[in-house]
PDB file of C-alpha atoms in Angstrom:
ATOM      1  CA  MET A   1      -5.268   1.983  21.281  1.00  0.00           C
ATOM      2  CA  LEU A   2      -1.712   0.972  20.530  1.00  0.00           C
ATOM      3  CA  LEU A   3      -0.073   3.902  22.240  1.00  0.00           C
ATOM      4  CA  ALA A   4      -1.686   7.088  23.452  1.00  0.00           C
ATOM      5  CA  ALA A   5      -0.322  10.497  22.583  1.00  0.00           C
ATOM      6  CA  GLY A   6       1.892  11.697  25.375  1.00  0.00           C
ATOM      7  CA  ASP A   7       2.857   8.154  26.431  1.00  0.00           C
ATOM      8  CA  MET A   8       6.495   7.681  27.227  1.00  0.00           C
ATOM      9  CA  LEU A   9       8.026   5.452  24.568  1.00  0.00           C
ATOM     10  CA  GLU A  10       9.641   2.746  26.645  1.00  0.00           C
ATOM     11  CA  MET A  11      12.287   1.235  24.445  1.00  0.00           C
ATOM     12  CA  PRO A  12      11.981  -2.536  25.064  1.00  0.00           C
ATOM     13  CA  ALA A  13       8.183  -2.499  24.757  1.00  0.00           C
ATOM     14  CA  THR A  14       8.294  -0.244  21.694  1.00  0.00           C
ATOM     15  CA  PHE A  15      10.899  -2.419  20.002  1.00  0.00           C
ATOM     16  CA  ALA A  16       8.764  -5.480  20.694  1.00  0.00           C
ATOM     17  CA  LEU A  17       5.718  -3.827  19.103  1.00  0.00           C
ATOM     18  CA  VAL A  18       7.803  -2.729  16.104  1.00  0.00           C
ATOM     19  CA  ALA A  19       9.145  -6.272  15.692  1.00  0.00           C
ATOM     20  CA  VAL A  20       5.638  -7.737  15.870  1.00  0.00           C
ATOM     21  CA  ALA A  21       4.403  -5.199  13.296  1.00  0.00           C
ATOM     22  CA  ALA A  22       7.348  -6.076  11.032  1.00  0.00           C
ATOM     23  CA  VAL A  23       6.438  -9.779  11.119  1.00  0.00           C
ATOM     24  CA  GLY A  24       2.792  -8.994  10.368  1.00  0.00           C
ATOM     25  CA  SER A  25       3.726  -6.663   7.536  1.00  0.00           C
ATOM     26  CA  ALA A  26       6.053  -9.254   6.000  1.00  0.00           C
ATOM     27  CA  LEU A  27       3.293 -11.896   6.073  1.00  0.00           C
ATOM     28  CA  GLY A  28       0.733  -9.458   4.700  1.00  0.00           C
ATOM     29  CA  SER A  29       3.044  -8.363   1.888  1.00  0.00           C
ATOM     30  CA  VAL A  30       3.721 -11.944   0.804  1.00  0.00           C
ATOM     31  CA  ALA A  31      -0.014 -12.758   0.899  1.00  0.00           C
ATOM     32  CA  ARG A  32      -0.701  -9.642  -1.196  1.00  0.00           C
ATOM     33  CA  ASP A  33       1.945 -10.586  -3.750  1.00  0.00           C
ATOM     34  CA  TRP A  34       0.580 -14.133  -4.085  1.00  0.00           C
ATOM     35  CA  THR A  35      -2.994 -12.881  -4.458  1.00  0.00           C
ATOM     36  CA  VAL A  36      -2.173 -10.211  -7.027  1.00  0.00           C
ATOM     37  CA  ARG A  37      -0.010 -12.630  -9.030  1.00  0.00           C
ATOM     38  CA  ALA A  38      -2.775 -15.245  -8.952  1.00  0.00           C
ATOM     39  CA  PHE A  39      -5.273 -12.719 -10.344  1.00  0.00           C
ATOM     40  CA  ARG A  40      -2.737 -11.661 -12.979  1.00  0.00           C
ATOM     41  CA  ALA A  41      -2.037 -15.257 -13.997  1.00  0.00           C
ATOM     42  CA  ARG A  42      -5.636 -16.494 -14.065  1.00  0.00           C
ATOM     43  CA  ALA A  43      -7.586 -13.408 -15.118  1.00  0.00           C
ATOM     44  CA  SER A  44      -4.889 -11.061 -16.474  1.00  0.00           C
ATOM     45  CA  ARG A  45      -6.244  -8.503 -13.987  1.00  0.00           C
ATOM     46  CA  ALA A  46      -3.723  -7.472 -11.332  1.00  0.00           C
ATOM     47  CA  ASP A  47      -5.987  -4.526 -10.441  1.00  0.00           C
ATOM     48  CA  LEU A  48      -8.738  -6.863  -9.220  1.00  0.00           C
ATOM     49  CA  GLY A  49      -6.205  -8.652  -7.029  1.00  0.00           C
ATOM     50  CA  ILE A  50      -5.257  -5.311  -5.470  1.00  0.00           C
ATOM     51  CA  LEU A  51      -8.933  -4.485  -4.907  1.00  0.00           C
ATOM     52  CA  CYS A  52      -9.434  -7.894  -3.290  1.00  0.00           C
ATOM     53  CA  VAL A  53      -6.519  -7.566  -0.825  1.00  0.00           C
ATOM     54  CA  ASN A  54      -7.460  -3.999   0.049  1.00  0.00           C
ATOM     55  CA  LEU A  55     -11.027  -5.039   0.895  1.00  0.00           C
ATOM     56  CA  LEU A  56      -9.798  -8.028   2.896  1.00  0.00           C
ATOM     57  CA  ALA A  57      -7.403  -5.816   4.868  1.00  0.00           C
ATOM     58  CA  CYS A  58     -10.273  -3.455   5.720  1.00  0.00           C
ATOM     59  CA  VAL A  59     -12.189  -6.424   7.153  1.00  0.00           C
ATOM     60  CA  VAL A  60      -9.163  -7.404   9.258  1.00  0.00           C
ATOM     61  CA  VAL A  61      -8.811  -3.861  10.639  1.00  0.00           C
ATOM     62  CA  ALA A  62     -12.524  -3.689  11.478  1.00  0.00           C
ATOM     63  CA  LEU A  63     -12.597  -7.075  13.217  1.00  0.00           C
ATOM     64  CA  VAL A  64      -9.537  -6.710  15.440  1.00  0.00           C
ATOM     65  CA  PRO A  65     -10.293  -5.039  18.757  1.00  0.00           C
ATOM     66  CA  ALA A  66      -8.231  -1.884  19.223  1.00  0.00           C
ATOM     67  CA  THR A  67      -7.534  -2.439  22.884  1.00  0.00           C
ATOM     68  CA  THR A  68      -4.475  -4.604  23.026  1.00  0.00           C
ATOM     69  CA  GLY A  69      -1.099  -3.360  21.861  1.00  0.00           C
ATOM     70  CA  VAL A  70       0.369  -6.582  20.504  1.00  0.00           C
ATOM     71  CA  LEU A  71      -2.774  -7.637  18.604  1.00  0.00           C
ATOM     72  CA  HIS A  72      -3.097  -4.149  17.148  1.00  0.00           C
ATOM     73  CA  ALA A  73       0.554  -4.089  16.079  1.00  0.00           C
ATOM     74  CA  LEU A  74       0.415  -7.589  14.573  1.00  0.00           C
ATOM     75  CA  PHE A  75      -2.921  -7.498  12.767  1.00  0.00           C
ATOM     76  CA  VAL A  76      -3.796  -3.836  12.156  1.00  0.00           C
ATOM     77  CA  ILE A  77      -0.455  -2.119  11.602  1.00  0.00           C
ATOM     78  CA  GLY A  78       1.384  -5.214  10.422  1.00  0.00           C
ATOM     79  CA  LEU A  79      -0.810  -7.743   8.616  1.00  0.00           C
ATOM     80  CA  ALA A  80      -3.533  -5.415   7.290  1.00  0.00           C
ATOM     81  CA  GLY A  81      -1.020  -2.671   6.520  1.00  0.00           C
ATOM     82  CA  GLY A  82       1.172  -5.097   4.584  1.00  0.00           C
ATOM     83  CA  LEU A  83      -1.778  -6.771   2.892  1.00  0.00           C
ATOM     84  CA  SER A  84      -3.267  -3.507   1.656  1.00  0.00           C
ATOM     85  CA  THR A  85      -1.473  -1.053  -0.586  1.00  0.00           C
ATOM     86  CA  TRP A  86      -1.913   2.432  -1.964  1.00  0.00           C
ATOM     87  CA  SER A  87       1.230   2.439  -4.095  1.00  0.00           C
ATOM     88  CA  SER A  88       0.280  -0.456  -6.384  1.00  0.00           C
ATOM     89  CA  LEU A  89      -3.257   0.897  -6.687  1.00  0.00           C
ATOM     90  CA  ALA A  90      -1.901   4.354  -7.569  1.00  0.00           C
ATOM     91  CA  VAL A  91       0.353   2.842 -10.252  1.00  0.00           C
ATOM     92  CA  GLU A  92      -2.586   0.905 -11.746  1.00  0.00           C
ATOM     93  CA  VAL A  93      -4.773   4.033 -11.714  1.00  0.00           C
ATOM     94  CA  ALA A  94      -1.965   6.144 -13.207  1.00  0.00           C
ATOM     95  CA  GLY A  95      -1.612   3.609 -16.027  1.00  0.00           C
ATOM     96  CA  ALA A  96      -5.370   3.715 -16.624  1.00  0.00           C
ATOM     97  CA  MET A  97      -5.301   7.538 -16.648  1.00  0.00           C
ATOM     98  CA  ARG A  98      -2.496   7.493 -19.166  1.00  0.00           C
ATOM     99  CA  GLU A  99      -4.509   5.187 -21.417  1.00  0.00           C
ATOM    100  CA  ARG A 100      -7.655   7.278 -20.816  1.00  0.00           C
ATOM    101  CA  ARG A 101      -9.551   4.296 -19.400  1.00  0.00           C
ATOM    102  CA  TRP A 102     -11.791   6.432 -17.230  1.00  0.00           C
ATOM    103  CA  ALA A 103     -14.183   3.632 -16.258  1.00  0.00           C
ATOM    104  CA  LEU A 104     -11.254   1.802 -14.676  1.00  0.00           C
ATOM    105  CA  VAL A 105     -10.176   4.990 -12.883  1.00  0.00           C
ATOM    106  CA  ALA A 106     -13.722   5.394 -11.543  1.00  0.00           C
ATOM    107  CA  LEU A 107     -13.782   1.772 -10.386  1.00  0.00           C
ATOM    108  CA  HIS A 108     -10.486   2.009  -8.520  1.00  0.00           C
ATOM    109  CA  VAL A 109     -10.673   5.496  -7.005  1.00  0.00           C
ATOM    110  CA  PRO A 110     -14.205   6.443  -5.861  1.00  0.00           C
ATOM    111  CA  GLY A 111     -15.609   2.949  -6.459  1.00  0.00           C
ATOM    112  CA  ALA A 112     -12.973   1.059  -4.471  1.00  0.00           C
ATOM    113  CA  PHE A 113     -13.080   3.639  -1.692  1.00  0.00           C
ATOM    114  CA  ALA A 114     -16.871   3.348  -1.376  1.00  0.00           C
ATOM    115  CA  MET A 115     -16.655  -0.451  -1.355  1.00  0.00           C
ATOM    116  CA  ALA A 116     -13.824  -0.460   1.200  1.00  0.00           C
ATOM    117  CA  LEU A 117     -15.610   1.961   3.515  1.00  0.00           C
ATOM    118  CA  ALA A 118     -18.843  -0.056   3.276  1.00  0.00           C
ATOM    119  CA  VAL A 119     -16.987  -3.316   3.971  1.00  0.00           C
ATOM    120  CA  PHE A 120     -15.103  -1.736   6.886  1.00  0.00           C
ATOM    121  CA  LEU A 121     -18.278  -0.353   8.500  1.00  0.00           C
ATOM    122  CA  ALA A 122     -20.208  -3.586   7.936  1.00  0.00           C
ATOM    123  CA  ALA A 123     -17.421  -5.673   9.454  1.00  0.00           C
ATOM    124  CA  ARG A 124     -17.244  -3.308  12.413  1.00  0.00           C
ATOM    125  CA  VAL A 125     -20.988  -3.684  13.003  1.00  0.00           C
ATOM    126  CA  LEU A 126     -20.620  -7.477  12.789  1.00  0.00           C
ATOM    127  CA  ALA A 127     -17.801  -7.308  15.317  1.00  0.00           C
ATOM    128  CA  GLY A 128     -20.057  -5.328  17.644  1.00  0.00           C
ATOM    129  CA  GLY A 129     -17.883  -2.262  17.535  1.00  0.00           C
ATOM    130  CA  ALA A 130     -20.292   0.158  15.871  1.00  0.00           C
ATOM    131  CA  SER A 131     -20.478   3.528  17.526  1.00  0.00           C
TER     132      SER A 131
ATOM    133  CA  MET B   1      16.647 -21.973 -10.621  1.00  0.00           C
ATOM    134  CA  SER B   2      13.586 -24.159 -10.112  1.00  0.00           C
ATOM    135  CA  THR B   3      10.104 -22.631 -10.002  1.00  0.00           C
ATOM    136  CA  LEU B   4       9.740 -23.446  -6.304  1.00  0.00           C
ATOM    137  CA  ARG B   5      13.099 -21.890  -5.408  1.00  0.00           C
ATOM    138  CA  ARG B   6      12.290 -18.828  -7.475  1.00  0.00           C
ATOM    139  CA  ALA B   7       8.931 -18.438  -5.707  1.00  0.00           C
ATOM    140  CA  PHE B   8      10.602 -18.851  -2.304  1.00  0.00           C
ATOM    141  CA  HIS B   9      13.295 -16.326  -3.222  1.00  0.00           C
ATOM    142  CA  ARG B  10      10.647 -13.825  -4.325  1.00  0.00           C
ATOM    143  CA  ALA B  11       8.603 -14.389  -1.148  1.00  0.00           C
ATOM    144  CA  MET B  12      11.705 -13.694   0.963  1.00  0.00           C
ATOM    145  CA  LEU B  13      12.406 -10.463  -0.920  1.00  0.00           C
ATOM    146  CA  VAL B  14       8.776  -9.303  -0.751  1.00  0.00           C
ATOM    147  CA  GLY B  15       8.549 -10.220   2.949  1.00  0.00           C
ATOM    148  CA  ALA B  16      11.788  -8.410   3.824  1.00  0.00           C
ATOM    149  CA  GLY B  17      10.745  -5.319   1.880  1.00  0.00           C
ATOM    150  CA  GLY B  18       7.280  -5.449   3.431  1.00  0.00           C
ATOM    151  CA  ALA B  19       8.761  -5.654   6.933  1.00  0.00           C
ATOM    152  CA  VAL B  20      10.996  -2.633   6.335  1.00  0.00           C
ATOM    153  CA  GLY B  21       8.136  -0.699   4.750  1.00  0.00           C
ATOM    154  CA  GLY B  22       5.732  -1.580   7.555  1.00  0.00           C
ATOM    155  CA  VAL B  23       8.218  -0.473  10.213  1.00  0.00           C
ATOM    156  CA  ALA B  24       8.830   2.795   8.341  1.00  0.00           C
ATOM    157  CA  ARG B  25       5.075   3.424   8.187  1.00  0.00           C
ATOM    158  CA  MET B  26       4.664   2.621  11.890  1.00  0.00           C
ATOM    159  CA  LEU B  27       7.529   4.963  12.745  1.00  0.00           C
ATOM    160  CA  VAL B  28       6.031   7.863  10.786  1.00  0.00           C
ATOM    161  CA  THR B  29       2.308   7.426  11.487  1.00  0.00           C
ATOM    162  CA  VAL B  30       2.312   5.979  15.026  1.00  0.00           C
ATOM    163  CA  LEU B  31       5.558   6.613  16.884  1.00  0.00           C
ATOM    164  CA  VAL B  32       6.155  10.193  15.683  1.00  0.00           C
ATOM    165  CA  PRO B  33       2.679  11.432  16.739  1.00  0.00           C
ATOM    166  CA  VAL B  34       3.015   9.625  20.087  1.00  0.00           C
ATOM    167  CA  ALA B  35       6.481  11.046  20.719  1.00  0.00           C
ATOM    168  CA  ALA B  36       5.274  14.513  19.728  1.00  0.00           C
ATOM    169  CA  GLY B  37       2.166  14.187  21.888  1.00  0.00           C
ATOM    170  CA  ALA B  38       0.079  15.168  18.869  1.00  0.00           C
ATOM    171  CA  PRO B  39      -2.297  12.435  17.617  1.00  0.00           C
ATOM    172  CA  GLU B  40      -3.785  14.940  15.165  1.00  0.00           C
ATOM    173  CA  PHE B  41      -0.557  14.605  13.148  1.00  0.00           C
ATOM    174  CA  ALA B  42      -1.389  10.986  12.249  1.00  0.00           C
ATOM    175  CA  PRO B  43      -3.807  11.605   9.297  1.00  0.00           C
ATOM    176  CA  PRO B  44      -1.563  14.114   7.461  1.00  0.00           C
ATOM    177  CA  LEU B  45       1.433  11.860   8.116  1.00  0.00           C
ATOM    178  CA  LEU B  46      -0.446   8.886   6.617  1.00  0.00           C
ATOM    179  CA  LEU B  47      -1.211  11.084   3.594  1.00  0.00           C
ATOM    180  CA  ALA B  48       2.501  11.910   3.317  1.00  0.00           C
ATOM    181  CA  VAL B  49       3.384   8.201   3.546  1.00  0.00           C
ATOM    182  CA  ASN B  50       0.868   7.211   0.860  1.00  0.00           C
ATOM    183  CA  LEU B  51       1.943  10.057  -1.424  1.00  0.00           C
ATOM    184  CA  SER B  52       5.670   9.396  -1.095  1.00  0.00           C
ATOM    185  CA  GLY B  53       5.134   5.635  -1.522  1.00  0.00           C
ATOM    186  CA  SER B  54       3.019   6.192  -4.641  1.00  0.00           C
ATOM    187  CA  LEU B  55       5.640   8.565  -6.077  1.00  0.00           C
ATOM    188  CA  LEU B  56       8.427   6.050  -5.467  1.00  0.00           C
ATOM    189  CA  ALA B  57       6.349   3.182  -6.870  1.00  0.00           C
ATOM    190  CA  GLY B  58       5.536   5.174 -10.017  1.00  0.00           C
ATOM    191  CA  PHE B  59       9.191   6.104 -10.436  1.00  0.00           C
ATOM    192  CA  LEU B  60      10.334   2.485 -10.095  1.00  0.00           C
ATOM    193  CA  ARG B  61       7.587   1.160 -12.378  1.00  0.00           C
ATOM    194  CA  GLY B  62       8.619   3.673 -15.025  1.00  0.00           C
ATOM    195  CA  LEU B  63      12.268   2.791 -14.540  1.00  0.00           C
ATOM    196  CA  LEU B  64      11.571  -0.928 -14.940  1.00  0.00           C
ATOM    197  CA  GLU B  65       9.569  -0.178 -18.093  1.00  0.00           C
ATOM    198  CA  ARG B  66      12.395   1.913 -19.509  1.00  0.00           C
ATOM    199  CA  GLU B  67      15.346  -0.274 -18.586  1.00  0.00           C
ATOM    200  CA  ASP B  68      15.652  -3.352 -20.707  1.00  0.00           C
ATOM    201  CA  ARG B  69      17.096  -5.577 -18.000  1.00  0.00           C
ATOM    202  CA  ASP B  70      15.958  -7.987 -15.334  1.00  0.00           C
ATOM    203  CA  GLY B  71      14.626  -5.946 -12.417  1.00  0.00           C
ATOM    204  CA  ALA B  72      13.154  -8.867 -10.492  1.00  0.00           C
ATOM    205  CA  TRP B  73      14.679  -7.945  -7.137  1.00  0.00           C
ATOM    206  CA  VAL B  74      13.751  -4.268  -7.511  1.00  0.00           C
ATOM    207  CA  ASP B  75      10.180  -5.316  -8.292  1.00  0.00           C
ATOM    208  CA  ALA B  76      10.005  -7.816  -5.406  1.00  0.00           C
ATOM    209  CA  PHE B  77      11.938  -6.030  -2.656  1.00  0.00           C
ATOM    210  CA  ILE B  78      11.300  -2.337  -3.291  1.00  0.00           C
ATOM    211  CA  LEU B  79       8.201  -2.016  -5.453  1.00  0.00           C
ATOM    212  CA  VAL B  80       5.976  -4.821  -4.138  1.00  0.00           C
ATOM    213  CA  GLY B  81       7.612  -5.269  -0.722  1.00  0.00           C
ATOM    214  CA  PHE B  82       8.753  -1.879   0.551  1.00  0.00           C
ATOM    215  CA  CYS B  83       6.311   0.427  -1.271  1.00  0.00           C
ATOM    216  CA  GLY B  84       3.398  -1.963  -0.690  1.00  0.00           C
ATOM    217  CA  GLY B  85       4.196  -2.371   3.007  1.00  0.00           C
ATOM    218  CA  TYR B  86       4.975   1.320   3.492  1.00  0.00           C
ATOM    219  CA  THR B  87       1.670   2.543   2.061  1.00  0.00           C
ATOM    220  CA  SER B  88      -1.620   1.425   3.542  1.00  0.00           C
ATOM    221  CA  TYR B  89      -5.126   1.381   2.126  1.00  0.00           C
ATOM    222  CA  SER B  90      -6.671  -0.167   5.240  1.00  0.00           C
ATOM    223  CA  GLY B  91      -5.212   2.564   7.446  1.00  0.00           C
ATOM    224  CA  PHE B  92      -6.560   5.145   5.018  1.00  0.00           C
ATOM    225  CA  VAL B  93     -10.075   3.638   5.139  1.00  0.00           C
ATOM    226  CA  ALA B  94      -9.999   3.354   8.955  1.00  0.00           C
ATOM    227  CA  MET B  95      -8.987   7.026   9.091  1.00  0.00           C
ATOM    228  CA  ALA B  96     -11.780   7.936   6.649  1.00  0.00           C
ATOM    229  CA  ALA B  97     -14.330   6.181   8.870  1.00  0.00           C
ATOM    230  CA  VAL B  98     -13.612   8.536  11.743  1.00  0.00           C
ATOM    231  CA  GLY B  99     -13.339  11.786   9.787  1.00  0.00           C
ATOM    232  CA  SER B 100     -10.560  13.812   8.113  1.00  0.00           C
ATOM    233  CA  PRO B 101     -12.554  14.461   4.890  1.00  0.00           C
ATOM    234  CA  TRP B 102      -9.919  16.784   3.413  1.00  0.00           C
ATOM    235  CA  ILE B 103      -7.183  14.241   3.962  1.00  0.00           C
ATOM    236  CA  VAL B 104      -9.383  11.559   2.379  1.00  0.00           C
ATOM    237  CA  ALA B 105     -10.102  13.721  -0.676  1.00  0.00           C
ATOM    238  CA  ALA B 106      -6.445  14.702  -1.005  1.00  0.00           C
ATOM    239  CA  THR B 107      -5.341  11.059  -0.802  1.00  0.00           C
ATOM    240  CA  LEU B 108      -7.847   9.907  -3.434  1.00  0.00           C
ATOM    241  CA  VAL B 109      -6.871  12.657  -5.869  1.00  0.00           C
ATOM    242  CA  LEU B 110      -3.146  13.048  -5.263  1.00  0.00           C
ATOM    243  CA  CYS B 111      -1.881   9.455  -4.925  1.00  0.00           C
ATOM    244  CA  PRO B 112      -2.589   8.491  -8.580  1.00  0.00           C
ATOM    245  CA  PHE B 113      -1.052  11.783  -9.724  1.00  0.00           C
ATOM    246  CA  ALA B 114       1.996  11.127  -7.539  1.00  0.00           C
ATOM    247  CA  ALA B 115       2.441   7.754  -9.254  1.00  0.00           C
ATOM    248  CA  LEU B 116       1.994   9.412 -12.650  1.00  0.00           C
ATOM    249  CA  LEU B 117       4.583  12.043 -11.733  1.00  0.00           C
ATOM    250  CA  GLY B 118       6.994   9.311 -10.656  1.00  0.00           C
ATOM    251  CA  MET B 119       6.536   7.551 -13.992  1.00  0.00           C
ATOM    252  CA  ARG B 120       7.240  10.787 -15.851  1.00  0.00           C
ATOM    253  CA  LEU B 121      10.296  11.574 -13.711  1.00  0.00           C
ATOM    254  CA  SER B 122      11.818   8.181 -14.444  1.00  0.00           C
ATOM    255  CA  GLY B 123      11.244   8.643 -18.158  1.00  0.00           C
ATOM    256  CA  GLY B 124       9.502   5.323 -18.400  1.00  0.00           C
ATOM    257  CA  TYR B 125       6.175   6.770 -19.452  1.00  0.00           C
ATOM    258  CA  PRO B 126       7.039   9.887 -21.448  1.00  0.00           C
ATOM    259  CA  ALA B 127       4.210  12.047 -22.649  1.00  0.00           C
ATOM    260  CA  ARG B 128       4.064  11.335 -26.364  1.00  0.00           C
ATOM    261  CA  PRO B 129       1.473  11.722 -29.068  1.00  0.00           C
ATOM    262  CA  ALA B 130      -0.686   8.708 -29.780  1.00  0.00           C
ATOM    263  CA  GLY B 131       0.529   6.676 -32.726  1.00  0.00           C
ATOM    264  CA  ASN B 132       4.135   7.756 -32.228  1.00  0.00           C
ATOM    265  CA  PRO B 133       5.731   4.883 -30.349  1.00  0.00           C
ATOM    266  CA  ARG B 134       9.338   5.039 -29.268  1.00  0.00           C
TER     267      ARG B 134
END
C-alpha cells in the first residue's frame, strides 16, 4: 500500500513519492510513444501498439509487490501508469466507431479488457500474489 | 533538424507531458482519497480521470485534424504525453480485478464516447453524410 486512507500526508515524504512517480511516468510515456510509433511505422497499426503497451503495463502492476511506497510509486503509479493509456485507446475506438468498424471496437473494448484482466491475474499468480 | 535531434526533442516533450500527467493522476486518485480519509473515492476518481483525459484527447485529435498546421508539440506534449500519462489502463484493470463492476462498465462504455464527444466539440470530426466530404 502506498499510503493508507487517514494517513497524515507528510510533505517531504509525499513530495519524494510524487517525484519518483513523475520520473516513472515520464519513462513509461516515452516507452509507450516509441512502441506505438514502431507499430505504426512497421505495421500501420497504432492500435496494436496501444494494446501491447497496455498489456505490458498490466504485467508490471501485477508483478510489483504493493508493500513498499517507493517501488509502488515508481513502477505502479509511474511506469505502468505512463506506459498504459486510456485516452489514446479511446481515440482509436472513437475513430473505429465513426467508421463503423465494429470488429475493431469489439477487439479494443471488451476484447482488450478481457485480455488485460487475464494477463494481470496470470502475472499475479506467477508472482505468488494470488488471493 | 536531424532525425536523431527530432526524436530526442519529441522524447523530451512526451516525457515532460507524461510526468505532469502522471503527477496529476496521482494527485487525484491517490492523494485526494488519502487526504479525505476515503479510499472508496479512488475508483470513481479514476473513472473521472480516464473520462476527462479521453475527452481532452478526442478534442485535441479533432483539432489537429481540422487545423492545417504543424501540431507536433501539441501531439507530443499534451496528447501523447499529458493525456497518456494522466489516464491509466493498468490502474483501471487493477481496480477491475478487485471489484467495482459499475465503474468498470462505465469506463468501458463512456471513455470512447468521451473521445468521440471531444472530436465533435473541436469540429475535427463533424457528423456528415457518407460521400459528402468537406
